[in-house]
XYZ file of C-alpha atoms in Angstrom:
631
model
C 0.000 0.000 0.000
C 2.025 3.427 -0.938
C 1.637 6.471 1.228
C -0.510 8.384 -1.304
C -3.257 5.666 -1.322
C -3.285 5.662 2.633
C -3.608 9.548 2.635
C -6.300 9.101 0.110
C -8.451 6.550 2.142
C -7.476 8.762 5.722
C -9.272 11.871 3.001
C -12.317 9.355 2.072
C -12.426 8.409 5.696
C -12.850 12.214 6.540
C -15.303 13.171 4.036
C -17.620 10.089 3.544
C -20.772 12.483 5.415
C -21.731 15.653 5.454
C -21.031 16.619 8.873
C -17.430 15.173 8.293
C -16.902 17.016 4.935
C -17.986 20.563 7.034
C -15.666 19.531 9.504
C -12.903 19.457 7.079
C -13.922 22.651 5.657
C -14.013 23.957 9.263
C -10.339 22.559 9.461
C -9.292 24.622 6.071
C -10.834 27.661 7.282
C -9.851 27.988 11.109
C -5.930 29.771 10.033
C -8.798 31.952 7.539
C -10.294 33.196 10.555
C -8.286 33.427 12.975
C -5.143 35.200 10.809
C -7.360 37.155 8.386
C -10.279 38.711 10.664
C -7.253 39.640 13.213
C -5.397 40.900 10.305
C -8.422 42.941 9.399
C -9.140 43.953 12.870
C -5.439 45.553 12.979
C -5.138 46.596 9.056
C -4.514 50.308 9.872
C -5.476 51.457 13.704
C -3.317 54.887 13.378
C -5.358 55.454 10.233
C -8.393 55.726 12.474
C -7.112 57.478 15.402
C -9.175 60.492 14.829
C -11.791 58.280 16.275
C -10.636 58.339 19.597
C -11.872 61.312 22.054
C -9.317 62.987 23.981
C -9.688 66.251 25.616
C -7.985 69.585 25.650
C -8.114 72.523 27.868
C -7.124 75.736 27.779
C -6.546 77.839 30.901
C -3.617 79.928 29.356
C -4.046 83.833 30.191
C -1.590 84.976 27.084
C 1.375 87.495 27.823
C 3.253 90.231 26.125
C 6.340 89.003 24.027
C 9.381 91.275 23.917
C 7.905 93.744 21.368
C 4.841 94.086 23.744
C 2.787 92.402 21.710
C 0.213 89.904 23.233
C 0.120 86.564 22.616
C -2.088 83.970 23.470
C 0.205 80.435 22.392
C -2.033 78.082 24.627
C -4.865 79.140 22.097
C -2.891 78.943 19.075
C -2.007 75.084 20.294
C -5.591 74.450 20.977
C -6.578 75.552 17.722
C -4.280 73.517 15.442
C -5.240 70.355 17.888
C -8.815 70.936 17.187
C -8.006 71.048 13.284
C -5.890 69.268 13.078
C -8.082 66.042 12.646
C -5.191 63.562 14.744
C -7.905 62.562 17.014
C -11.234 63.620 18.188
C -10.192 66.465 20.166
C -13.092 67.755 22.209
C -12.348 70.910 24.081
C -13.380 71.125 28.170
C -13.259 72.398 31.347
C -10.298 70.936 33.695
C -12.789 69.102 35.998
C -14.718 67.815 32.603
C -11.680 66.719 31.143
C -10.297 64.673 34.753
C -14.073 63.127 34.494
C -13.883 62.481 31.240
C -10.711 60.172 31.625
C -11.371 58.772 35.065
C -15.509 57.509 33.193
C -13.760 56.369 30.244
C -15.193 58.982 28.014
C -11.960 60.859 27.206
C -8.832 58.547 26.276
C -6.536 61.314 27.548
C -6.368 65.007 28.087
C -4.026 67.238 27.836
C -4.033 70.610 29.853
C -2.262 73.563 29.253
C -1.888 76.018 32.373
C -2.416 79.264 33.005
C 1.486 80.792 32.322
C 2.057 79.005 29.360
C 2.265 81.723 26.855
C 4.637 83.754 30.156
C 6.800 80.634 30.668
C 7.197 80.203 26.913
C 8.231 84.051 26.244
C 10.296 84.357 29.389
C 13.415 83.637 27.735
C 13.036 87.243 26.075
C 13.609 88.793 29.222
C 16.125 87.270 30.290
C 13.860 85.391 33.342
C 13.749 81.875 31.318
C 11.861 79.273 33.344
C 9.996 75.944 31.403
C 6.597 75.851 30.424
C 4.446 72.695 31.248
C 1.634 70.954 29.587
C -0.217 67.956 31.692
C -1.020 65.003 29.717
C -3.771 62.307 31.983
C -3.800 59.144 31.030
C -5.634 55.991 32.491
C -4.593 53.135 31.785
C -7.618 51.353 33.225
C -8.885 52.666 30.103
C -6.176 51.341 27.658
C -3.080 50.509 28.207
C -2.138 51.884 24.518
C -3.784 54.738 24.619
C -1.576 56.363 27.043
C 1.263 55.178 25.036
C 0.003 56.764 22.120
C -0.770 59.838 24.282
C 2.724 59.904 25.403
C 4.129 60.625 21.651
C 1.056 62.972 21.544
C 2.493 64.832 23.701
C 5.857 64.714 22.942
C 4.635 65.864 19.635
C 2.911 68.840 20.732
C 6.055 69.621 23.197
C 8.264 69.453 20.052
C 5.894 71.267 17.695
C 5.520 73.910 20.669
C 9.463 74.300 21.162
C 10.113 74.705 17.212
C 7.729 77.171 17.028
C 8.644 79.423 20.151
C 12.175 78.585 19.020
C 12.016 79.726 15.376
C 10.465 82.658 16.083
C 13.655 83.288 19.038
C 15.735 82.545 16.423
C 13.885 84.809 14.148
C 13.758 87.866 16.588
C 17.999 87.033 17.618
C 18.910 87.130 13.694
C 16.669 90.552 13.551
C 18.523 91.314 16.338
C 21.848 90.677 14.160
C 20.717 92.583 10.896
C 19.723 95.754 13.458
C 23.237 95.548 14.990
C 24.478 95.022 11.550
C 22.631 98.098 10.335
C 24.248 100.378 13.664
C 27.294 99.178 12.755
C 27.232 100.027 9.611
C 26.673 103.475 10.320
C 29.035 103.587 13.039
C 31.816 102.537 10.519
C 30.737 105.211 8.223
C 31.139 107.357 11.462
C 34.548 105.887 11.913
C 35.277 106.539 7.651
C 34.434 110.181 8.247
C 36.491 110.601 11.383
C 39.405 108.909 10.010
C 38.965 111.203 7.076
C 38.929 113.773 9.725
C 41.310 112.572 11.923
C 43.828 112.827 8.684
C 43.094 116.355 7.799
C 43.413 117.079 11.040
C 47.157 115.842 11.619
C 47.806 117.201 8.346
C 46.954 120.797 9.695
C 48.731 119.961 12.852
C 51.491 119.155 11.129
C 51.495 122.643 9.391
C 50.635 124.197 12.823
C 53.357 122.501 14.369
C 55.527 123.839 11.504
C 54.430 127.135 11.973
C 54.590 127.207 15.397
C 58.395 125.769 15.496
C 59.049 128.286 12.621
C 57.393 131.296 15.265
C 59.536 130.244 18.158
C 62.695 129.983 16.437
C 61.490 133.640 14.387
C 60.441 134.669 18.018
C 63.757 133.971 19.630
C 65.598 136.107 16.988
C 63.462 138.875 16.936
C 64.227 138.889 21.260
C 67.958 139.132 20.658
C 67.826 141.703 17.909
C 65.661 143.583 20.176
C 67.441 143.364 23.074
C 70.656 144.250 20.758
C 68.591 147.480 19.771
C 67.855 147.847 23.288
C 71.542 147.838 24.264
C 72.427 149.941 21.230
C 70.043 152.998 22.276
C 70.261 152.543 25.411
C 72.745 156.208 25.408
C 70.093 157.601 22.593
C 68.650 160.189 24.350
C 71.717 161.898 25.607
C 72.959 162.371 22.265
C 70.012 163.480 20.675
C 70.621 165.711 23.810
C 73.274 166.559 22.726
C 72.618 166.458 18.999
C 69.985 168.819 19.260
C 72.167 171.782 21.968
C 74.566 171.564 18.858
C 72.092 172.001 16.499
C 70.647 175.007 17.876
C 73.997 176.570 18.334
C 74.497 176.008 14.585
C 70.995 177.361 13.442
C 71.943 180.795 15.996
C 75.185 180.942 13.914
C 73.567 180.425 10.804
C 71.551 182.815 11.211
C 74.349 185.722 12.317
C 76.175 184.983 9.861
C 72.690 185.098 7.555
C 71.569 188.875 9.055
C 75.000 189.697 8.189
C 74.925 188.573 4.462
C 71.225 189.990 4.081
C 73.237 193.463 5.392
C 75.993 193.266 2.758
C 73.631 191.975 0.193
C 71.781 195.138 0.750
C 74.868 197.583 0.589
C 75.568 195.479 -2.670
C 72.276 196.370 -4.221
C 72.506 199.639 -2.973
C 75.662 199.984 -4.306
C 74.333 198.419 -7.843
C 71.289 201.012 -7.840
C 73.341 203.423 -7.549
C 76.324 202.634 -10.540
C 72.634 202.057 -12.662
C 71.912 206.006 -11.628
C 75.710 207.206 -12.239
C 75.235 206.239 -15.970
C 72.712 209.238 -16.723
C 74.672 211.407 -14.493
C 77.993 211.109 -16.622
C 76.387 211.245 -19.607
C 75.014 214.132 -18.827
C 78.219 215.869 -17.232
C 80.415 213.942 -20.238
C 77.986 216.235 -22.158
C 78.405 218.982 -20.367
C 82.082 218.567 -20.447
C 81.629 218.973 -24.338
C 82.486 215.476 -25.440
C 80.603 214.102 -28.428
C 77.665 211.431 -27.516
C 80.136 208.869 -29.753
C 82.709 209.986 -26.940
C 79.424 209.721 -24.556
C 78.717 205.976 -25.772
C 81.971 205.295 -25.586
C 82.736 206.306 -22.222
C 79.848 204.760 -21.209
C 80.631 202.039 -23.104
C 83.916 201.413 -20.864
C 82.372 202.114 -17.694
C 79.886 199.158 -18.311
C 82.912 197.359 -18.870
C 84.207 198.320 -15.418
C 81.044 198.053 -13.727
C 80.843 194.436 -14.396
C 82.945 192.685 -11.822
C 80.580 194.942 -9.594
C 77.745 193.403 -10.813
C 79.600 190.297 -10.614
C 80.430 190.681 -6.909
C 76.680 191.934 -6.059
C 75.090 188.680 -8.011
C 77.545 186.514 -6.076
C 76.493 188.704 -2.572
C 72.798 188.068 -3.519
C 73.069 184.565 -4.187
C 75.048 184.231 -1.153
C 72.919 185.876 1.226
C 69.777 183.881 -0.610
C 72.061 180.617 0.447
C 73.140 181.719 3.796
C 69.468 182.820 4.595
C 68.307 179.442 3.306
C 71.073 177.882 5.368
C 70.068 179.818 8.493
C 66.530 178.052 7.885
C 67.575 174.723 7.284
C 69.855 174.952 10.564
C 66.714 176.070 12.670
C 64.948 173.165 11.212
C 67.243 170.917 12.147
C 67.380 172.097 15.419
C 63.758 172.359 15.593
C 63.708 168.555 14.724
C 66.504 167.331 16.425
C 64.952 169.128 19.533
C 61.814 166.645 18.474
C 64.229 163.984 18.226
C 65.517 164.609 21.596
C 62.080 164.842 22.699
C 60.630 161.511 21.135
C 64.139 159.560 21.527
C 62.849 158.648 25.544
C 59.591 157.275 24.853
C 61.566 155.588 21.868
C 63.934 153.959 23.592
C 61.267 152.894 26.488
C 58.951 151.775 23.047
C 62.251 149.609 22.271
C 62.657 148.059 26.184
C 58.991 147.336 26.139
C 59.237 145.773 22.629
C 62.307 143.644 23.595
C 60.771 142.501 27.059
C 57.434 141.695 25.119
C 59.728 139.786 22.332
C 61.534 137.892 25.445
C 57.970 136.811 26.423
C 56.997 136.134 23.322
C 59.576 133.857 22.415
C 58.908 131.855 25.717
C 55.216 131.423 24.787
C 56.600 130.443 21.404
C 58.786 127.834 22.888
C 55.819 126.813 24.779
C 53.425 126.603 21.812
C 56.107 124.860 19.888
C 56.222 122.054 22.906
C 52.038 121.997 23.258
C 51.912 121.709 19.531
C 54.346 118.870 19.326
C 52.447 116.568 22.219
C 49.163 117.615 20.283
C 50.335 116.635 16.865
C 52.016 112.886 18.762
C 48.244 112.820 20.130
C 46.869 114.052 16.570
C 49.038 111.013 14.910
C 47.803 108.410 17.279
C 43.911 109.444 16.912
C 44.185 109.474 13.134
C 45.645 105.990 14.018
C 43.339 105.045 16.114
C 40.509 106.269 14.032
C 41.853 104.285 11.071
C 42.232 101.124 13.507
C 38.616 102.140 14.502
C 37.618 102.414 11.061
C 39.643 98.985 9.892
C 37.938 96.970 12.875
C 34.566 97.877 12.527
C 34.983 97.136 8.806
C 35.945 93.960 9.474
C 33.417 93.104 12.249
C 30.815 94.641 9.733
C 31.829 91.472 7.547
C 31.206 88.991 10.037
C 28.265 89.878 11.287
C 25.332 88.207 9.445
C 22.328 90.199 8.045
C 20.326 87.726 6.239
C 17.235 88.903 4.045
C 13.947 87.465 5.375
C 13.490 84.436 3.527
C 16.896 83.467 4.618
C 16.590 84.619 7.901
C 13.398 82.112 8.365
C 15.109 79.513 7.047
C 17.729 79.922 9.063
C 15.373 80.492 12.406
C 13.440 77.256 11.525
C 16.502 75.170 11.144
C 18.019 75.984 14.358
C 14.629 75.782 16.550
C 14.834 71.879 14.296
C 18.057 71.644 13.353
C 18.003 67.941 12.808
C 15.537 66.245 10.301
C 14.559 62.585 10.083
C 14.577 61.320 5.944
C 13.282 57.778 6.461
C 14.622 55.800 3.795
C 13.522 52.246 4.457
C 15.408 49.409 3.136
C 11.544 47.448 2.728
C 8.419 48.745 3.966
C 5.264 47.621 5.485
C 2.661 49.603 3.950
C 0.495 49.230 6.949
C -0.001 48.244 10.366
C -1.557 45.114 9.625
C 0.888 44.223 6.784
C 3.905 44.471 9.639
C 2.015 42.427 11.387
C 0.894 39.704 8.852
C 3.985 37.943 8.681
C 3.894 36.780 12.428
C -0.012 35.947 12.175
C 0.093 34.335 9.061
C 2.983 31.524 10.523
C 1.367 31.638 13.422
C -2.591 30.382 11.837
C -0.631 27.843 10.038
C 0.826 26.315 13.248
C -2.576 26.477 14.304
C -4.028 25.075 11.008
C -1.843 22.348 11.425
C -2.218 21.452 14.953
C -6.528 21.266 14.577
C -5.895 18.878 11.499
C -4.716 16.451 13.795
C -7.368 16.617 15.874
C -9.651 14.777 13.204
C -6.326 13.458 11.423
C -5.070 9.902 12.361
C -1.246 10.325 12.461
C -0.231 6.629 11.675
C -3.181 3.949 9.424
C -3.658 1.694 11.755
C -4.850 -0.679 8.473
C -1.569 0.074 6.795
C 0.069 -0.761 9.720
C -1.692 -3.921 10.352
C -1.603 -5.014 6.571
C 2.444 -4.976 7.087
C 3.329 -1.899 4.714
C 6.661 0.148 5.368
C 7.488 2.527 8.036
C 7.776 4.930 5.220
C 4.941 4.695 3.395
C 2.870 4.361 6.382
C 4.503 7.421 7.886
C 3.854 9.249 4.316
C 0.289 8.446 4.169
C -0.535 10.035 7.460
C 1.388 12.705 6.625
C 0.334 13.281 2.925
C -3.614 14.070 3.834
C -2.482 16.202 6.445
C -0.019 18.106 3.919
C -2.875 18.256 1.084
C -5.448 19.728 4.118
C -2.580 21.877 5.015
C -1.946 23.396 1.152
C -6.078 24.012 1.009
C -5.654 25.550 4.328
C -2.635 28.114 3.429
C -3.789 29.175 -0.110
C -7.005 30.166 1.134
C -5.870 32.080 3.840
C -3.190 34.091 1.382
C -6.071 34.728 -1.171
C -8.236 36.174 2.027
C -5.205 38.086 3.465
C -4.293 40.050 0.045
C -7.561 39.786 -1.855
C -10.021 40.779 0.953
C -8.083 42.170 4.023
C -5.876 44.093 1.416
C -2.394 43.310 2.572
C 0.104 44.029 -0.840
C 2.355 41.356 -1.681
C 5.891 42.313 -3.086
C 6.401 38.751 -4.191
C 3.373 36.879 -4.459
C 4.656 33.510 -6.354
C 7.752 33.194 -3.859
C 5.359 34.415 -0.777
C 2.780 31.758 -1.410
C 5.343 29.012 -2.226
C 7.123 29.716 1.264
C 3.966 29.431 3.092
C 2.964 26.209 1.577
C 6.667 25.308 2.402
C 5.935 26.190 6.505
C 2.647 24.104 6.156
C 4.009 20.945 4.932
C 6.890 21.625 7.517
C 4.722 22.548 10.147
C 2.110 19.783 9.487
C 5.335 17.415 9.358
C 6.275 18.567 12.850
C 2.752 18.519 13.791
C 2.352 14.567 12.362
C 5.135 13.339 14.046
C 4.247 14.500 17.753
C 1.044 12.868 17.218
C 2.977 9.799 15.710
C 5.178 9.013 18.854
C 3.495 10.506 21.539
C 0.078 10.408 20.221
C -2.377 12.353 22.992
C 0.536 13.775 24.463
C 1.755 14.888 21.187
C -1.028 17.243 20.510
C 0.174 18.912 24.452
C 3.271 18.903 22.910
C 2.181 20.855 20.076
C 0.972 23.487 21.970
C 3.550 23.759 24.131
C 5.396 24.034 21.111
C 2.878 26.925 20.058
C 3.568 29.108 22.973
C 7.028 28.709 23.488
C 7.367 29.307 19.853
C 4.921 32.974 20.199
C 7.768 33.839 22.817
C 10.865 33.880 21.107
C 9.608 34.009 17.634
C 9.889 38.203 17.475
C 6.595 38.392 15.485
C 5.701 42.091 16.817
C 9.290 43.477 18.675
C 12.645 42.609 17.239
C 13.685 39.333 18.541
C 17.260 40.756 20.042
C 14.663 42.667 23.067
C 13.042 39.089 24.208
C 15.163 37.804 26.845
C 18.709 36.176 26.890
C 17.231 33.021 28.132
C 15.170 32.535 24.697
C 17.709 33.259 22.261
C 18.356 29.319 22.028
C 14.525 28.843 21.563
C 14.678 31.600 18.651
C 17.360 30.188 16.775
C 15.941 26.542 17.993
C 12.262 26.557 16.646
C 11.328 27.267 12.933
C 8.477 29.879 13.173
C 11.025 32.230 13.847
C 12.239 31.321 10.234
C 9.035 31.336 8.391
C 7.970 35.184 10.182
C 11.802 36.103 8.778
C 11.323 34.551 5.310
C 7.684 36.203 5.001
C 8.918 39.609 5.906
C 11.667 39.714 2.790
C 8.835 38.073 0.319
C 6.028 40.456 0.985
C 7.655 43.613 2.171
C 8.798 46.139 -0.925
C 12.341 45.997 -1.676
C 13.374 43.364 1.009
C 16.088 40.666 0.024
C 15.366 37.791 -1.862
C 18.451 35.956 0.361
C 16.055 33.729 2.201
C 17.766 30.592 1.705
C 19.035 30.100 4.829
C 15.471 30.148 5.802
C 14.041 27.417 3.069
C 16.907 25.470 4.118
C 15.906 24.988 7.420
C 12.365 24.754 6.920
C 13.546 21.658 4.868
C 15.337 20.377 7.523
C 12.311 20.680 9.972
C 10.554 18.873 7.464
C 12.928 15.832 6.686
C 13.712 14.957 10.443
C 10.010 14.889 11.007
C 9.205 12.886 8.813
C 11.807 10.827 9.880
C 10.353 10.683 13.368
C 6.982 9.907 11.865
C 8.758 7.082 10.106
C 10.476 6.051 13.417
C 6.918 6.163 15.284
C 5.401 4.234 12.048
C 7.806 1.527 12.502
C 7.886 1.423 16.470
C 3.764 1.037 16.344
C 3.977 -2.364 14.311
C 4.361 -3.560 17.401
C 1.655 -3.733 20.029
C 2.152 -3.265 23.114
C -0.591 -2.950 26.218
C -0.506 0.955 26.624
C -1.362 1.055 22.744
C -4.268 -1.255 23.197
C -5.309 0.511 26.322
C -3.960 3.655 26.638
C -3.825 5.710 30.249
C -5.177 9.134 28.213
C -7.060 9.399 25.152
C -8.558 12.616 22.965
């Protein structure tokens, strides 16, 4: 008898009525029902959150930011909460909202106090202290929905901080482009008073120039005066002098003038009267009986002797014109050397004065000279200073940033969230219930396979009796268990990605794996059942649970604890939940050969058990015929 004709007859045996052939349909469908309606229970939960009531109030009494203008944040929160359509956000009193969570009508509530919007803004003036929102949970409720309120919250606390932040940011890079702005202006300042500065040591320079150039002119014209002060110092005893000798002179002069004027007079006199002797001896010559040729002739000759006469009186004249004009000339002079005499005192005082003024002007020279020397040192180092002045605030001009606006909010929102998260997953689970379809799908075929047996005899107790092989025996049981297990799998993948809606990346490969965990789970299954027979199908379930321990079908396996590694790496649906995820996850690796492999070798040393139970039970034995517990 071969092993496919005993699986047949074990099949005929099953279905011969029609409450046996519902059973058998009851046996394909239980890993339907129990993988698929879970499956569809958990498809997408966060895609429905905004079913869940939770409850928000608002006791925040607003404050004045640092440009005085009011602001009420704690309503601006509430606001985008109640539009934001995360969940259903009803918005209460304090005491509604506590009652609300404590009855079960609210999930969670959060409450923001009073000083919010002053705890938030305090960092403006300078008096920073931490605002506070107060999230109630009950977990008497559910247990998840205070974990879900917890990242709620955190949410809201982050959304809160980049807010308050960027616009902190915002208001510090304003802060930078006004400071930017002053400075600006203060280095044109500092351009104009190093221009300044310049001119001014420039003109120093020439004052400093000028006022070396007066001392040194200053101290010369002291020693020539005080030279012309010595030299006149014996000035007005000469003109003293000068002017008794010149009036002694002018007296003389003017003798000795009277006296010409006297002889110049007896000269003309003298002349008149040779002018009236000419008629008179004429007219005697006449007399006398001489001719008038003899008359002209005489005459003639006495004009001749006249002459040096005339002579001598034109020299007298002239003379006495010269010695008068003398006389006056001496009197002036005496008149102005008396004048010089006179004026020579105040003169010669105008000269002491004028060299004792020059003596103090040539000290106040020297000292202008010294003043102008430390002010053009101190001109040189402010023009120096104002070019340093100038130079710096240049350069701090260029560091300091003055973004326009659009940069400047860009820059405020990246550093209240400097950091963001690009999620770039390796394979993806496009929902909740497709992460978790790998685990429940292994899991309902354990399950699938373990209720098979419980209508499913492991080992043909004909086939045994008729004398047939270990082998084939061991086959047979196994085959109708294996074909029940195929219907059982293919039904439940059609139902899990045709009506639940989970996408398959690779559907061939996917549902070829799965009917590769039933035939290796329904192997496992078989041969339990085989050796151990009632206790086998304990067995299987303790196989079950140990197996939902350590498999890692909803955490990571690495977080159950060190104690269950073994059983992990141990039992296989741990392998089927990792070969599931790569075949229907997007863009997860094909490399699940490692996992086939031992799925294979789960499913050769069973049926080698089953084979060693086949060929153990041709032999009766007293518990067989009665056994201590049967199911």
């Amino acid at each position: 008898m071969s092993g496919i004709r005993i699986a047949l007859n074990e099949l005929r045996r099953l279905t011969g009525g029609v409450l046996p052939k519902l059973a058998v349909a009851a046996l394909i469908l239980v890993p339907l029902l129990y993988a698929s309606l879970y499956l569809y229970a958990n498809y997408d939960p966060y895609g429905r959150l905004d079913k869940l009531p939770a409850a928000v109030v608002t006791a925040d009494a607003g404050a004045a930011d640092a440009e005085g203008d009011e602001r009420d944040i704690g309503r601006e929160v509430t606001d985008e909460l109640l539009g934001s359509g995360t969940f259903q956000w009803h918005e209460t009193s304090a005491e509604q909202a506590q009652a609300g969570v404590r009855d079960d009508k609210y999930s969670f509530a959060i409450t923001i106090p009073r000083d919010f919007s002053a705890a938030l803004l305090s960092s403006g003036n300078f008096e920073p202290r931490q605002a506070t929102i107060t999230l109630t949970t009950n977990d008497a409720n559910n247990y998840l929905s205070g974990t879900i309120a917890d990242q709620v919250a955190e949410q809201v606390r982050r959304t809160i901080a980049e807010k308050v932040g960027s616009e902190a940011a915002d208001r510090f890079l304003l802060g930078f482009s006004t400071i930017h702005t002053k400075i600006k202006e203060a280095h044109g300042g500092a351009m104009t008073l190093a221009d300044g500065a310049t001119e001014l040591r420039q003109g120093q320079q020439q004052l400093a120039g000028g006022a070396q150039q007066l001392a040194s002119g200053s101290t010369e014209l002291a020693s020539g005066l005080t030279t012309l002060r010595q030299s006149t110092a014996e000035l007005p005893a000469k003109t003293r002098q000068l002017a008794e000798g010149a009036s002694q002179v002018a007296a003389g002069n003017a003798t000795v003038a009277q006296a010409g004027s006297a002889l110049a007079a007896r000269s003309s006199e003298l002349r008149d009267s040779l002018d009236n002797i000419d008629d008179q001896l004429a007219q005697r010559l006449r007399e006398g009986g001489l001719s008038d040729t003899e008359i002209e002739h005489a005459l003639g000759v006495f004009g001749q002797l006249r002459q040096p006469i005339d002579q001598a009186d034109a020299a007298v004249q002239d003379a006495s014109a010269k010695l008068t004009t003398l006389a006056d000339g001496a009197q002036q002079v005496s008149d102005g050397a008396a004048q010089l005499a006179g004026a020579t005192p105040a003169l010669v005082q105008g000269i002491q004065r004028a060299s004792d003024g020059a003596g103090e002007l040539a000290d106040g020279a020297a000292q202008l000279n010294s003043g102008e020397q430390r002010a053009l040192s101190g001109t040189t180092q402010l023009a120096d200073g104002a070019a340093e002045l100038r130079d710096g605030l240049g350069a701090g001009l260029r560091e300091i940033p003055n973004p326009d606006d659009p940069t400047r909010a860009a820059t405020a929102d990246t550093i209240a969230d400097p950091v963001a998260v690009n999620s770039a997953g390796v394979a993806s689970a496009a929902t909740y219930g497709a992460g978790l379809a790998p685990f429940f799908i292994a899991l309902a075929t354990w399950i699938g396979a373990f209720v098979l047996f419980l209508l499913l005899r492991p080992l043909s107790t004909r086939a045994l009796t008729a004398g047939a092989s270990p082998l084939r025996v061991a086959l047979g049981g196994w085959f109708a268990a294996a074909v029940l297990g195929i219907a059982q799998v293919v039904v439940l993948f059609g139902a899990v990605t045709w009506l639940v809606g989970i996408d398959v990346a690779h559907p061939l490969g996917a549902i070829g794996f799965v009917i590769l965990a039933s035939l290796a789970f329904t192997a496992i299954l078989h041969a339990l059942n085989a050796l151990f027979g009632a206790v086998g199908k304990f067995l299987g379930l303790v196989l079950l649970v140990l197996q939902l321990v350590s498999a890692g079908g909803t955490f990571p396996w690495q977080t159950i604890p060190d104690a269950l590694y073994p059983l992990h790496m141990l039992l296989p649906m741990g392998y089927v939940i990792d070969g599931l995820r790569h075949l229907l996850y997007t863009g997860a690796s094909l490399q699940i050969l490692g996992d086939v492999l031992v799925l294979l070798a789960y499913l050769g040393v069973a049926l080698a058990a089953s084979t060693f139970a086949a060929h153990k039970r041709r032999v009766w034995t007293v518990s067989r015929l009665k056994p201590e517990l049967a199911l």
